[in-house]
C-alpha positions as CSV (number, residue, x, y, z in Angstrom):
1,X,0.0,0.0,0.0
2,X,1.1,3.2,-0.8
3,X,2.1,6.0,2.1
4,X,-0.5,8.8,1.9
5,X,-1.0,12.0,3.7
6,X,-3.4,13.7,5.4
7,X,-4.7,16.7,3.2
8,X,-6.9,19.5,5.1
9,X,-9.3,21.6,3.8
10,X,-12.2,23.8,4.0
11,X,-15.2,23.2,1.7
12,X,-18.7,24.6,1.4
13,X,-21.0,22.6,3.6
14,X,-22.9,21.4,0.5
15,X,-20.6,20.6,-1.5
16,X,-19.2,18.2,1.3
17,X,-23.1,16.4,1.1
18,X,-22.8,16.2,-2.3
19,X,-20.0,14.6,-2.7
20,X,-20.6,12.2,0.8
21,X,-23.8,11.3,-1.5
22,X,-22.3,10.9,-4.2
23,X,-20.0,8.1,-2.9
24,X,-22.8,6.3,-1.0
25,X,-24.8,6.6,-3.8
26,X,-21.3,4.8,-6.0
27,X,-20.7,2.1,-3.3
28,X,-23.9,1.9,-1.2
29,X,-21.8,3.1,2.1
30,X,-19.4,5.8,3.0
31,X,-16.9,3.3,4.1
32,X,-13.3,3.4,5.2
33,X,-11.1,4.8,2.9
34,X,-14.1,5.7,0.2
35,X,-13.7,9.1,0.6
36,X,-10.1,9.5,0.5
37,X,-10.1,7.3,-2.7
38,X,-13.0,9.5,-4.5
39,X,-10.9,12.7,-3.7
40,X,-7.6,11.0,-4.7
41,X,-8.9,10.3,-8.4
42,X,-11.2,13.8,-8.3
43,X,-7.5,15.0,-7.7
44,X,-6.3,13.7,-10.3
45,X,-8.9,13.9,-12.8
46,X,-8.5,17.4,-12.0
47,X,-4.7,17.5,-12.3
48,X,-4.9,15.8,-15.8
49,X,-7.4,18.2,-17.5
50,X,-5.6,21.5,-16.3
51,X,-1.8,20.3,-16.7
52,X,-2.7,19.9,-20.6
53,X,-4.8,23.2,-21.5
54,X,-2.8,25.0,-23.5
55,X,-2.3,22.0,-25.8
56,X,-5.5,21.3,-25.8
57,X,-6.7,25.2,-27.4
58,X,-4.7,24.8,-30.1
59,X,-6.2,23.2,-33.3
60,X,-3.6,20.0,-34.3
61,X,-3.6,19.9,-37.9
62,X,-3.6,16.7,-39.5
63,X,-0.4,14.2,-38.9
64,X,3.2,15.4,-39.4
65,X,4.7,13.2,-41.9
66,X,6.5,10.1,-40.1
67,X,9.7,11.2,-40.1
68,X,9.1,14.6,-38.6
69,X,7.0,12.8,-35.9
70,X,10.0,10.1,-35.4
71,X,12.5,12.7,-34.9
72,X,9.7,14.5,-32.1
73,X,9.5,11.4,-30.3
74,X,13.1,10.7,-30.4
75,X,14.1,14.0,-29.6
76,X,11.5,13.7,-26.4
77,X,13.4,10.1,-25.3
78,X,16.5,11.4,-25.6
79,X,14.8,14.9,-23.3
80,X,13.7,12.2,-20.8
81,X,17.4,10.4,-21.0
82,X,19.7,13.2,-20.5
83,X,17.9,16.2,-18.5
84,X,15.8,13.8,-16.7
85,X,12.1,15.5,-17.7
86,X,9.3,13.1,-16.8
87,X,7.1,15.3,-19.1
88,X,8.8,16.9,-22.3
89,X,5.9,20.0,-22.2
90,X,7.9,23.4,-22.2
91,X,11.8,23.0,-22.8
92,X,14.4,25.4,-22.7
93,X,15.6,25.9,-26.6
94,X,19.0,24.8,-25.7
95,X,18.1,21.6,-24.6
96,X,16.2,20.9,-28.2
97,X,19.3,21.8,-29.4
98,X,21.8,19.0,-27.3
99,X,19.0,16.5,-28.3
100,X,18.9,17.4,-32.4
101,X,22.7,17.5,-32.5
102,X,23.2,14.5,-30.5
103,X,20.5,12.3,-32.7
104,X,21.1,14.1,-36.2
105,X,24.1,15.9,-36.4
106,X,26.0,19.0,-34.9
107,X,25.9,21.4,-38.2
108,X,23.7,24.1,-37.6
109,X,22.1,23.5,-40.9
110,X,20.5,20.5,-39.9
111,X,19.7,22.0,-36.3
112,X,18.0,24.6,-38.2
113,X,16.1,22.6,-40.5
114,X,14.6,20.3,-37.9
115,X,13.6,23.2,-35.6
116,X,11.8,24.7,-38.9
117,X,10.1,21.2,-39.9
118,X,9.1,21.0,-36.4
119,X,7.4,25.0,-36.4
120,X,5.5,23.5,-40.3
121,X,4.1,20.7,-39.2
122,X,3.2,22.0,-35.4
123,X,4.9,19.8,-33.2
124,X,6.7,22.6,-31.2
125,X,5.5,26.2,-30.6
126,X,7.5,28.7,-29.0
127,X,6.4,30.4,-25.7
128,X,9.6,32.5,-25.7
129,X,13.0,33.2,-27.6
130,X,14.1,30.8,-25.6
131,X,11.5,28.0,-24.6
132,X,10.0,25.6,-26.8
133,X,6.4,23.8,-26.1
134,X,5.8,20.4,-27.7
135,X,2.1,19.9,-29.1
């Protein structure tokens, strides 16, 4: 079993009958640990759907052609590898650098290209000069 802690706060009164209902109502009983479970996956429901906005607002277009999208999910491994991001979402420019150079090659002509085939087909967008978001 995993360690938990004890989280405190203050809710509306309703919204505290609400949701005691709503798990009774899911299980038949407010049992042990009922509660804590319902607001450990409302947590993380909740955690999901807000982490992700700003990807989600933008319109995708169709596919990037598979090797645009092989490089993407290469350069993301290689992200995860090296600078230890458990989520490759906004990443400093230099860092996309490293990764292209290291996987494809160190001339800035083929840095350059791959950071423009990337901007075409929508798989990065920048946030600033110097951070780069992955769609």
């Amino acid at each position: 079993m995993a360690k938990k802690v004890k989280l405190g706060v203050w809710i509306d009164p309703v919204l505290d009958q609400k949701f005691r209902e709503f798990v009774a109502q899911q299980y038949g009983k407010v049992g042990r640990g009922l509660l804590s479970f319902e607001v450990s996956q409302a947590l993380q429901v909740w955690i999901s759907t807000h982490r992700s906005t700003q990807a989600e607002l933008v319109h995708k277009p169709p596919n990037p052609v598979p090797n645009v999208f092989q490089v993407k999910e290469q350069v993301k491994a290689y992200l995860r590898e090296t600078f230890g991001y458990e989520q490759v979402y906004k990443v400093p420019k230099n860092h996309v650098v490293i990764a292209l150079s290291s996987l494809r090659g160190t001339d800035e002509r083929t840095i350059r290209k791959w950071m423009k085939l990337f901007e075409k087909y929508k798989v990065i967008k920048w946030v600033t000069p110097n951070v780069v978001e992955f769609l």
